[in-house]
Coordinates of C-alpha atoms in Angstrom, one line a residue:
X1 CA -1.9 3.0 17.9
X2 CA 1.2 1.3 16.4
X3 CA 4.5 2.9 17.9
X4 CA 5.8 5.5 14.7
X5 CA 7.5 2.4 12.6
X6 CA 10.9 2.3 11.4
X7 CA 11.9 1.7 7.9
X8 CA 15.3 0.1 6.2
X9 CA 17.0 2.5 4.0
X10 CA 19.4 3.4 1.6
X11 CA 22.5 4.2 3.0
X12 CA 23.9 8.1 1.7
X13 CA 27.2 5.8 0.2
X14 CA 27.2 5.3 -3.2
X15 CA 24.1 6.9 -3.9
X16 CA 26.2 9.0 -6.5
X17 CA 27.0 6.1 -8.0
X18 CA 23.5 5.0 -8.7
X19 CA 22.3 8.4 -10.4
X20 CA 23.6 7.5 -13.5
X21 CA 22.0 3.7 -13.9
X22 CA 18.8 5.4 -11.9
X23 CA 18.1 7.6 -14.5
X24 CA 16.7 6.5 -17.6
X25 CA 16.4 2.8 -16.3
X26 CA 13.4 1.1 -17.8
X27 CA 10.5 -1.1 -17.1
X28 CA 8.1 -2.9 -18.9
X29 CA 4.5 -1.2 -19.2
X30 CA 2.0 -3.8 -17.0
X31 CA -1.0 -3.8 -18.2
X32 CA -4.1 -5.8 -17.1
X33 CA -4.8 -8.6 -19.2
X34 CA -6.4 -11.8 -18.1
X35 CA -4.6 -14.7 -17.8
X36 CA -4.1 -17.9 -20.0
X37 CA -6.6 -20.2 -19.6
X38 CA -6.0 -23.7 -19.2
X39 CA -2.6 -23.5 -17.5
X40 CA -1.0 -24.2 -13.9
X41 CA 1.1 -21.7 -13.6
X42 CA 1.0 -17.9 -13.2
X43 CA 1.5 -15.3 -16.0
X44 CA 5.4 -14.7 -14.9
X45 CA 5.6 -18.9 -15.6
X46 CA 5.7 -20.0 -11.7
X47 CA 3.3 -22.2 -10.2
X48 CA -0.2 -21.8 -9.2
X49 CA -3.7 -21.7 -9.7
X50 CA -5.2 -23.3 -12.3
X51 CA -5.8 -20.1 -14.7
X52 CA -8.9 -20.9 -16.2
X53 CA -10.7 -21.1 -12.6
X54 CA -9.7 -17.6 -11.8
X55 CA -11.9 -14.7 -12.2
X56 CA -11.0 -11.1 -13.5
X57 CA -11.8 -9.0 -11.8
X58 CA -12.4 -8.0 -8.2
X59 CA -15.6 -7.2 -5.7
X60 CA -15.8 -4.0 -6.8
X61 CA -15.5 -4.5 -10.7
X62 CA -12.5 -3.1 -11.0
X63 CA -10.2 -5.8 -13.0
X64 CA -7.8 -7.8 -10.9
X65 CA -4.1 -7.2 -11.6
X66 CA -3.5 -9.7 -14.2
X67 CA 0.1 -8.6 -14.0
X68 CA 2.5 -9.0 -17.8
X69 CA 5.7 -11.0 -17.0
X70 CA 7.8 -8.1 -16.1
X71 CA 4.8 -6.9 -13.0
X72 CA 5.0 -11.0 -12.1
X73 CA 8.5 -11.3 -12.5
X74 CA 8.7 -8.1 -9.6
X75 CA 5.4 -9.9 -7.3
X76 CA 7.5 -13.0 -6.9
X77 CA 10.6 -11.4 -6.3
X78 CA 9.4 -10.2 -3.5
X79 CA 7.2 -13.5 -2.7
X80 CA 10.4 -15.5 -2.6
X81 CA 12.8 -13.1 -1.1
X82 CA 10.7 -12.5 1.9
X83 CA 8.4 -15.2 2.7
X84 CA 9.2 -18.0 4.9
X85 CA 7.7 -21.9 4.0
X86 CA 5.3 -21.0 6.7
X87 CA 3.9 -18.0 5.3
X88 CA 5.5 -15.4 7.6
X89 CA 7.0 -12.3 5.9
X90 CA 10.2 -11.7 7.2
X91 CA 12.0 -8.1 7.4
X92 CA 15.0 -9.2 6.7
X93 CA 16.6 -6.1 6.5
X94 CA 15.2 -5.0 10.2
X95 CA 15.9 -7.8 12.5
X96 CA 14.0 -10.7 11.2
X97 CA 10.5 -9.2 12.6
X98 CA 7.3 -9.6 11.1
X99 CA 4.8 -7.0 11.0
X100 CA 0.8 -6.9 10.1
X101 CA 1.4 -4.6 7.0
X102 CA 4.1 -7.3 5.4
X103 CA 1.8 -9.9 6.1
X104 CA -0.8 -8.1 3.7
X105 CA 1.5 -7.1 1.3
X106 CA 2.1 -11.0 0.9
X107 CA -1.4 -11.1 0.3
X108 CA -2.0 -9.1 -2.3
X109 CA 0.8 -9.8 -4.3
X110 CA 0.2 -13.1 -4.1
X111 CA -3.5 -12.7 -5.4
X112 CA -2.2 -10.9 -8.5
X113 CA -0.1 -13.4 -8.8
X114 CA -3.1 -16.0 -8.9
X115 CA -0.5 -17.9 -6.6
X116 CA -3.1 -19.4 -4.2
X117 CA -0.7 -21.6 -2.1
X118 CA 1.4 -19.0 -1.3
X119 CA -1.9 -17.0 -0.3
X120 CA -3.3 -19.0 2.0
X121 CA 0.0 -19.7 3.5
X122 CA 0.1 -15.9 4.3
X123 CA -3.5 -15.7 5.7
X124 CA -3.3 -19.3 7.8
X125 CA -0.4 -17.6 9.6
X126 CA -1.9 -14.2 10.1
X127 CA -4.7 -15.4 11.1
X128 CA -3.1 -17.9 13.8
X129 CA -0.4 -15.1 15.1
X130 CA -1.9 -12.1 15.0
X131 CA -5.4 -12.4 14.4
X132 CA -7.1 -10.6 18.1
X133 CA -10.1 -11.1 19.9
X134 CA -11.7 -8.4 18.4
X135 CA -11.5 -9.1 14.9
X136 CA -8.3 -7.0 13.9
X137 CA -4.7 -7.8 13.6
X138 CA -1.9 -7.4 16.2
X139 CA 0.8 -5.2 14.4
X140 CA 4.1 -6.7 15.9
X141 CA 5.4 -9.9 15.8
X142 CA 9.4 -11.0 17.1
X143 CA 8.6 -14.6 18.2
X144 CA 5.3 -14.0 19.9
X145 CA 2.8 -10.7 19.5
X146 CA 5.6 -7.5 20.5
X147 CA 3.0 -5.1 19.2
X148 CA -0.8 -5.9 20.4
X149 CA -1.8 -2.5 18.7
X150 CA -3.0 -2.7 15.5
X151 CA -2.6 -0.8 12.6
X152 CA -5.1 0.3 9.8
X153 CA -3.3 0.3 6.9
X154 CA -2.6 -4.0 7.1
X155 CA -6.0 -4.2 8.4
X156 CA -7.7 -2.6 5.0
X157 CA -4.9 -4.4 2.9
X158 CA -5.8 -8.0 4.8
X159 CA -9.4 -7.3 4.1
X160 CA -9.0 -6.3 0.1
X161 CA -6.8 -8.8 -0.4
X162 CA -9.2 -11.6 1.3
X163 CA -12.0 -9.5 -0.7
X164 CA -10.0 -10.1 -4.4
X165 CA -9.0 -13.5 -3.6
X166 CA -12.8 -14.3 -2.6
X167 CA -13.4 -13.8 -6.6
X168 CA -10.4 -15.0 -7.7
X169 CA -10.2 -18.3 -6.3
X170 CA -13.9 -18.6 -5.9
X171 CA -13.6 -18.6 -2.0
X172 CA -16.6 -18.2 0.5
X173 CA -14.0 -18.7 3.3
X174 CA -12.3 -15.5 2.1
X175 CA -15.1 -13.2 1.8
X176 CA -16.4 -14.1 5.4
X177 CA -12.8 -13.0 6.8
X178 CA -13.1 -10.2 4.6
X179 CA -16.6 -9.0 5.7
X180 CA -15.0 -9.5 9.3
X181 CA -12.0 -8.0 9.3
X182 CA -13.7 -5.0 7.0
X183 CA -16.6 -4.6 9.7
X184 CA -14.2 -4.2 12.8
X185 CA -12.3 -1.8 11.2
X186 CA -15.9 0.1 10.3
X187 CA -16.4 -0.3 13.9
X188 CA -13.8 0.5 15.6
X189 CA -11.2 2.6 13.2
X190 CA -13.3 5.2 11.7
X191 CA -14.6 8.4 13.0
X192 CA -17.7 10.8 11.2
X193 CA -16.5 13.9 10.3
X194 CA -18.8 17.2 11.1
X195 CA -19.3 17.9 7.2
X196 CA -20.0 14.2 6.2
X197 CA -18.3 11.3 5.2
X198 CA -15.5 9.3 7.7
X199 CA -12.0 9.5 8.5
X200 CA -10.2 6.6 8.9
X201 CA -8.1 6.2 12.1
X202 CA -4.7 4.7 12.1
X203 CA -5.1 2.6 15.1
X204 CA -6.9 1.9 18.1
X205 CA -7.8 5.4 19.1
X206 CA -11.8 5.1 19.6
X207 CA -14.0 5.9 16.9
X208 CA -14.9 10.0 17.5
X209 CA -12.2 12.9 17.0
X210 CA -10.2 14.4 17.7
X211 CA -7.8 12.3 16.0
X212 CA -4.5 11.9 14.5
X213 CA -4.4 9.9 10.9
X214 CA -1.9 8.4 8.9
X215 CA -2.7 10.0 5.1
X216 CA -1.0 7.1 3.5
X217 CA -3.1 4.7 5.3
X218 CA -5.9 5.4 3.5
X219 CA -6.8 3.3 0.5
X220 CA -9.8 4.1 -1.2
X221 CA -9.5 1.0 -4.0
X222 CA -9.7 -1.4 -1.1
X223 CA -12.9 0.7 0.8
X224 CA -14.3 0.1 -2.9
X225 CA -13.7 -3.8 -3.0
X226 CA -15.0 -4.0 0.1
X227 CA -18.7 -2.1 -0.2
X228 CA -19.4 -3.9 -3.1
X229 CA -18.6 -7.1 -1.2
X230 CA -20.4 -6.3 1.3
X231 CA -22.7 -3.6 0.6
X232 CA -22.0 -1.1 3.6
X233 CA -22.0 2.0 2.5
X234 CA -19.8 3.4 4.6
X235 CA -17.1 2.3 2.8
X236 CA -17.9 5.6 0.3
X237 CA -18.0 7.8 3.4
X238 CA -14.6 6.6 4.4
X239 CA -13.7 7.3 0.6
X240 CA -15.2 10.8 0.1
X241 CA -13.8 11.4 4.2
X242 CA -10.0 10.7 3.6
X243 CA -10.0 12.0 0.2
X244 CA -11.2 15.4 1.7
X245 CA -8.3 15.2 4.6
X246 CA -5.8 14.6 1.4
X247 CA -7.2 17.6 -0.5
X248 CA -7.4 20.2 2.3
X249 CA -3.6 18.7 3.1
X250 CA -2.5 19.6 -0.2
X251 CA -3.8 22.9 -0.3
X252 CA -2.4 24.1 2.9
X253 CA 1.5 22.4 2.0
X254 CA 3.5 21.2 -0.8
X255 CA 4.1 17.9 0.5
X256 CA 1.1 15.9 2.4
X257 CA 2.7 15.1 5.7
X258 CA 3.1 11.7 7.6
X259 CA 0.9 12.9 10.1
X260 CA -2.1 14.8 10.7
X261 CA -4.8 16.3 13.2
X262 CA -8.3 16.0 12.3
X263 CA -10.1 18.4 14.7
X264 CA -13.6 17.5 16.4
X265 CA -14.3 20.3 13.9
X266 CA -13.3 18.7 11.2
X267 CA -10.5 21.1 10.8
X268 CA -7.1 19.3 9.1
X269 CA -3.7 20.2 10.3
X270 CA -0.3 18.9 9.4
X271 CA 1.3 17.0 12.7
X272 CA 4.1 14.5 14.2
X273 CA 4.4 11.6 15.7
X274 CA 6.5 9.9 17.5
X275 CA 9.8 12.0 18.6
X276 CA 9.6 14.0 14.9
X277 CA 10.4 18.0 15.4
X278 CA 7.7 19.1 12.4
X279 CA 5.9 17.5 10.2
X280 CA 7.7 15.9 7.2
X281 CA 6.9 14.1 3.9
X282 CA 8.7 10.7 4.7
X283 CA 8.0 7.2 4.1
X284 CA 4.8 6.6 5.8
X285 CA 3.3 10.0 3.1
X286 CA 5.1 8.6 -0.1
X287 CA 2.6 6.2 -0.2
X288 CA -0.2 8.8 -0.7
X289 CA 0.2 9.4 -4.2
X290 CA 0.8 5.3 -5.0
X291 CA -2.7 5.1 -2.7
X292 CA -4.5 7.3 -4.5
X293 CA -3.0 6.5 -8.3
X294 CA -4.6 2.2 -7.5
X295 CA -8.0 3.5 -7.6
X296 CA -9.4 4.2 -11.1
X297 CA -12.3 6.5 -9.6
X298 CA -12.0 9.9 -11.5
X299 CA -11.4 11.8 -8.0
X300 CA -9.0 9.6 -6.6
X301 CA -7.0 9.8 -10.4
X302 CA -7.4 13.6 -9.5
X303 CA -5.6 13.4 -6.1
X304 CA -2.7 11.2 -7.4
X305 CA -2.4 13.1 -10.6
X306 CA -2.1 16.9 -8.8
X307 CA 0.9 15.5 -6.9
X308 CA 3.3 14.6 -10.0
X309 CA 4.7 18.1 -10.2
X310 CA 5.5 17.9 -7.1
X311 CA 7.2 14.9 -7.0
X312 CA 8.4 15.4 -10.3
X313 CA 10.3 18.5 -8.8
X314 CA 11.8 16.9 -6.6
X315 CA 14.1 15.1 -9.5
X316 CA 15.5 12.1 -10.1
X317 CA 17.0 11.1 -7.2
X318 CA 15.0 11.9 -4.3
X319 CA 15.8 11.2 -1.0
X320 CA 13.7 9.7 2.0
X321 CA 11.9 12.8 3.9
X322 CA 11.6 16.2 3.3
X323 CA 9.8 18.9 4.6
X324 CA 6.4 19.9 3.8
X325 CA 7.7 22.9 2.1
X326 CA 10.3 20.5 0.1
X327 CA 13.3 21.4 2.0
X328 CA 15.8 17.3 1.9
X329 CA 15.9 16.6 5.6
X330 CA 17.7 13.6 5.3
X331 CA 21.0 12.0 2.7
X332 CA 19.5 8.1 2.3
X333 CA 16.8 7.3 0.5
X334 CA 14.4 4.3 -0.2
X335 CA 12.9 2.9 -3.5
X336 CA 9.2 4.1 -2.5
X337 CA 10.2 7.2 -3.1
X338 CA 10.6 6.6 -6.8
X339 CA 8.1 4.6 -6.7
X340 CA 5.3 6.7 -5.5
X341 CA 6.5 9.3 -8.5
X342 CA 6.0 6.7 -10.9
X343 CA 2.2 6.0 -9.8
X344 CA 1.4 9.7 -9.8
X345 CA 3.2 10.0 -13.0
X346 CA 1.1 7.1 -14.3
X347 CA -2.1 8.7 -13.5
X348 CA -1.3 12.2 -15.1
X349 CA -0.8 10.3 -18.5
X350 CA 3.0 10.1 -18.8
X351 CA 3.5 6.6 -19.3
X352 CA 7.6 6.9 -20.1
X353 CA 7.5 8.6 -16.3
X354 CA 6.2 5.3 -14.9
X355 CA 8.2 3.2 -16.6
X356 CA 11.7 5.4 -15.7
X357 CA 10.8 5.7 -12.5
X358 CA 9.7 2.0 -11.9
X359 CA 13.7 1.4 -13.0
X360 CA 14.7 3.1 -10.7
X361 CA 13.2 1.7 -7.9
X362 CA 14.4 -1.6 -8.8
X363 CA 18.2 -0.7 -9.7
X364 CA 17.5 1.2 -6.2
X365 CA 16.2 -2.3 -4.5
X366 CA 19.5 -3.9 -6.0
X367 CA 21.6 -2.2 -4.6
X368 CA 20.9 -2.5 -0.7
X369 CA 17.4 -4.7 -0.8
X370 CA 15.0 -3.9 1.6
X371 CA 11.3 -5.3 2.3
X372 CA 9.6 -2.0 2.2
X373 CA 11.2 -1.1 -0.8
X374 CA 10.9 -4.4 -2.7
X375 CA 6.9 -4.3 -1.3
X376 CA 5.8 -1.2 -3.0
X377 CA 8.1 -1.7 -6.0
X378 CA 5.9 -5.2 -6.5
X379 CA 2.6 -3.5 -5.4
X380 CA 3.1 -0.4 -7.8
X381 CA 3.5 -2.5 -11.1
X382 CA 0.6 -4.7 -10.0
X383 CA -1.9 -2.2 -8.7
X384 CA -1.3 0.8 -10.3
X385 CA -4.5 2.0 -12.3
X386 CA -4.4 1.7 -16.1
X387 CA -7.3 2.9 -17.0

């Protein structure tokens, strides 16, 4: 497993000063409408792939992000900011290192997008640097491989991404590296739980529990894609596993945690990792509800839905990690944290609480940019459900 990563914040100066422009900021609504046919360039008005060759919608039916202007406007935004020539995504804001997770961001903004250059940029890179033996991805990269773990989260976002751009750019290339990449994670990432269904791990832990999980690494839209791609069902017993480590999560604590114990029971506890004291809501779980709020399955709605009160208590200026009972444990704060409200907001109907919320992540991201933040501001107007 991946060392616990670190993430760029939002420095506790001037955060005052941003409450006022934070609250009430708007954003578009992005809805998913197909893009104009006969042009070269992508809805936002960049170029790219011809629009009339692209399809629709994904593997798994569900209708690619065609994003509206504003949505493209925020994918290339972060496309440009942190993408070298080369296809590398660089953290800027965290030494210049490259990680497996930005590399798959990268991907599937770019498929919203429809910008296939940049895609396959992303990919050819990936796939040269940190592609391993045994079909997953290296997690770290500073100049050569730092990190040989993997991580399970970039490994599902690779594969979804590869499984989209498969139908969107008509690509039998990409859905053989999806199938791959999909199948070692199958392999070697998830674990049968006693009552049915599978957990997925968050690295290279074996395939049986005991385990610890990372909630927020689970991604049920992208298991979706990828069984209908494929046709492995256990895809839906990852889906109906995780979800049930979310739920019984939620009904033990307020706040889902970073980290968590699966028993060889099957018995869910909140945990740590890494040198954290007790278990905290932090920037690996505020990408639970966002997670859960891409998939337009009613249950998965459900699970992002039952966390906007508690998000929405936490008001409108949240800061980076709390404890599971709510209690702020830190002062600085990053825009995932509004942005994760927004997509639970969006999937308990309150469509004005996605679009503040959205505004707020990007006057947040203006202020002191940072590649996670910019990521998930992108990734939440492009993916979030709007059905």
């Amino acid at each position: 497993m991946r060392p616990r990563p670190t993430r760029a914040t939002v420095p506790a100066l001037g955060l005052g000063v941003l409450v006022g422009a934070l609250v009430g900021a708007l954003v578009s609504g992005c809805s998913p409408t197909p893009p104009t046919a006969g042009g070269g360039t992508t809805t936002d008005g960049s170029t790219g792939s011809s629009a009339s060759s692209l399809s629709t919608t994904d593997a798994s039916g569900v209708p690619l992000p065609s994003p509206d202007p504003d949505a493209g406007r925020l994918g290339r935004a972060f496309l440009d900011r942190y993408v070298d020539a080369d296809g590398r995504v660089v953290r800027h804001d965290q030494g210049g290192d490259t990680v497996s997770e930005g590399q798959a961001y990268a991907l599937l903004v770019a498929v919203a997008v429809r910008d296939r250059d940049t895609f396959d940029r992303v990919w050819a890179w990936t796939r040269e640097h940190l592609l391993r033996t045994d079909g997953r991805l290296a997690w770290r990269w500073d100049g050569a491989v730092v990190g040989q773990d993997s991580a399970s989260d970039a490994d599902l976002d690779t594969a979804w991404a590869l499984a989209m751009a498969a139908h969107a750019f008509g690509s039998d290339d990409d859905a053989r590296d999806a199938a791959a990449l999909g199948a070692a994670l199958l392999d070697r990432a998830t674990a049968p739980l006693p009552d049915g269904g599978r957990v997925l791990l968050a690295g290279s832990q074996g395939w049986m529990l005991p385990a610890t999980v990372n909630p927020s690494y689970f991604n049920p839209r992208g298991g979706a894609a990828l069984q209908s791609l494929t046709g492995d069902t256990r895809w839906g017993e990852v889906a109906d596993g995780d979800r049930a480590v979310v739920r019984s999560l939620l009904d033990q604590v307020d706040y889902p945690p970073d980290w968590a114990r699966v028993a060889a029971n099957g018995t869910v506890t909140p945990s740590t990792w890494g040198d954290a004291a007790t278990p905290a809501y932090g920037l690996d779980a505020a990408r639970i509800g966002a997670r859960y709020a891409q998939s337009c399955a009613p249950d998965d709605q459900a699970v992002a839905a039952s966390l906007w009160p508690r998000l929405r208590a936490l008001g409108e200026s949240p800061v980076g990690s709390y404890s599971v009972d709510g209690k702020p444990l830190v002062t600085w704060t990053n825009p995932l944290m509004w942005t994760s409200a927004a997509a639970t907001a969006r999937a308990a109907g309150d469509a004005d609480g996605f679009d503040r919320l959205l505004g707020a992540a990007q006057r947040a991201d203006g202020y002191y940019p940072t590649y996670y933040g910019s990521a998930w501001i992108a990734l939440t107007a492009l993916y979030t459900c709007r059905a």
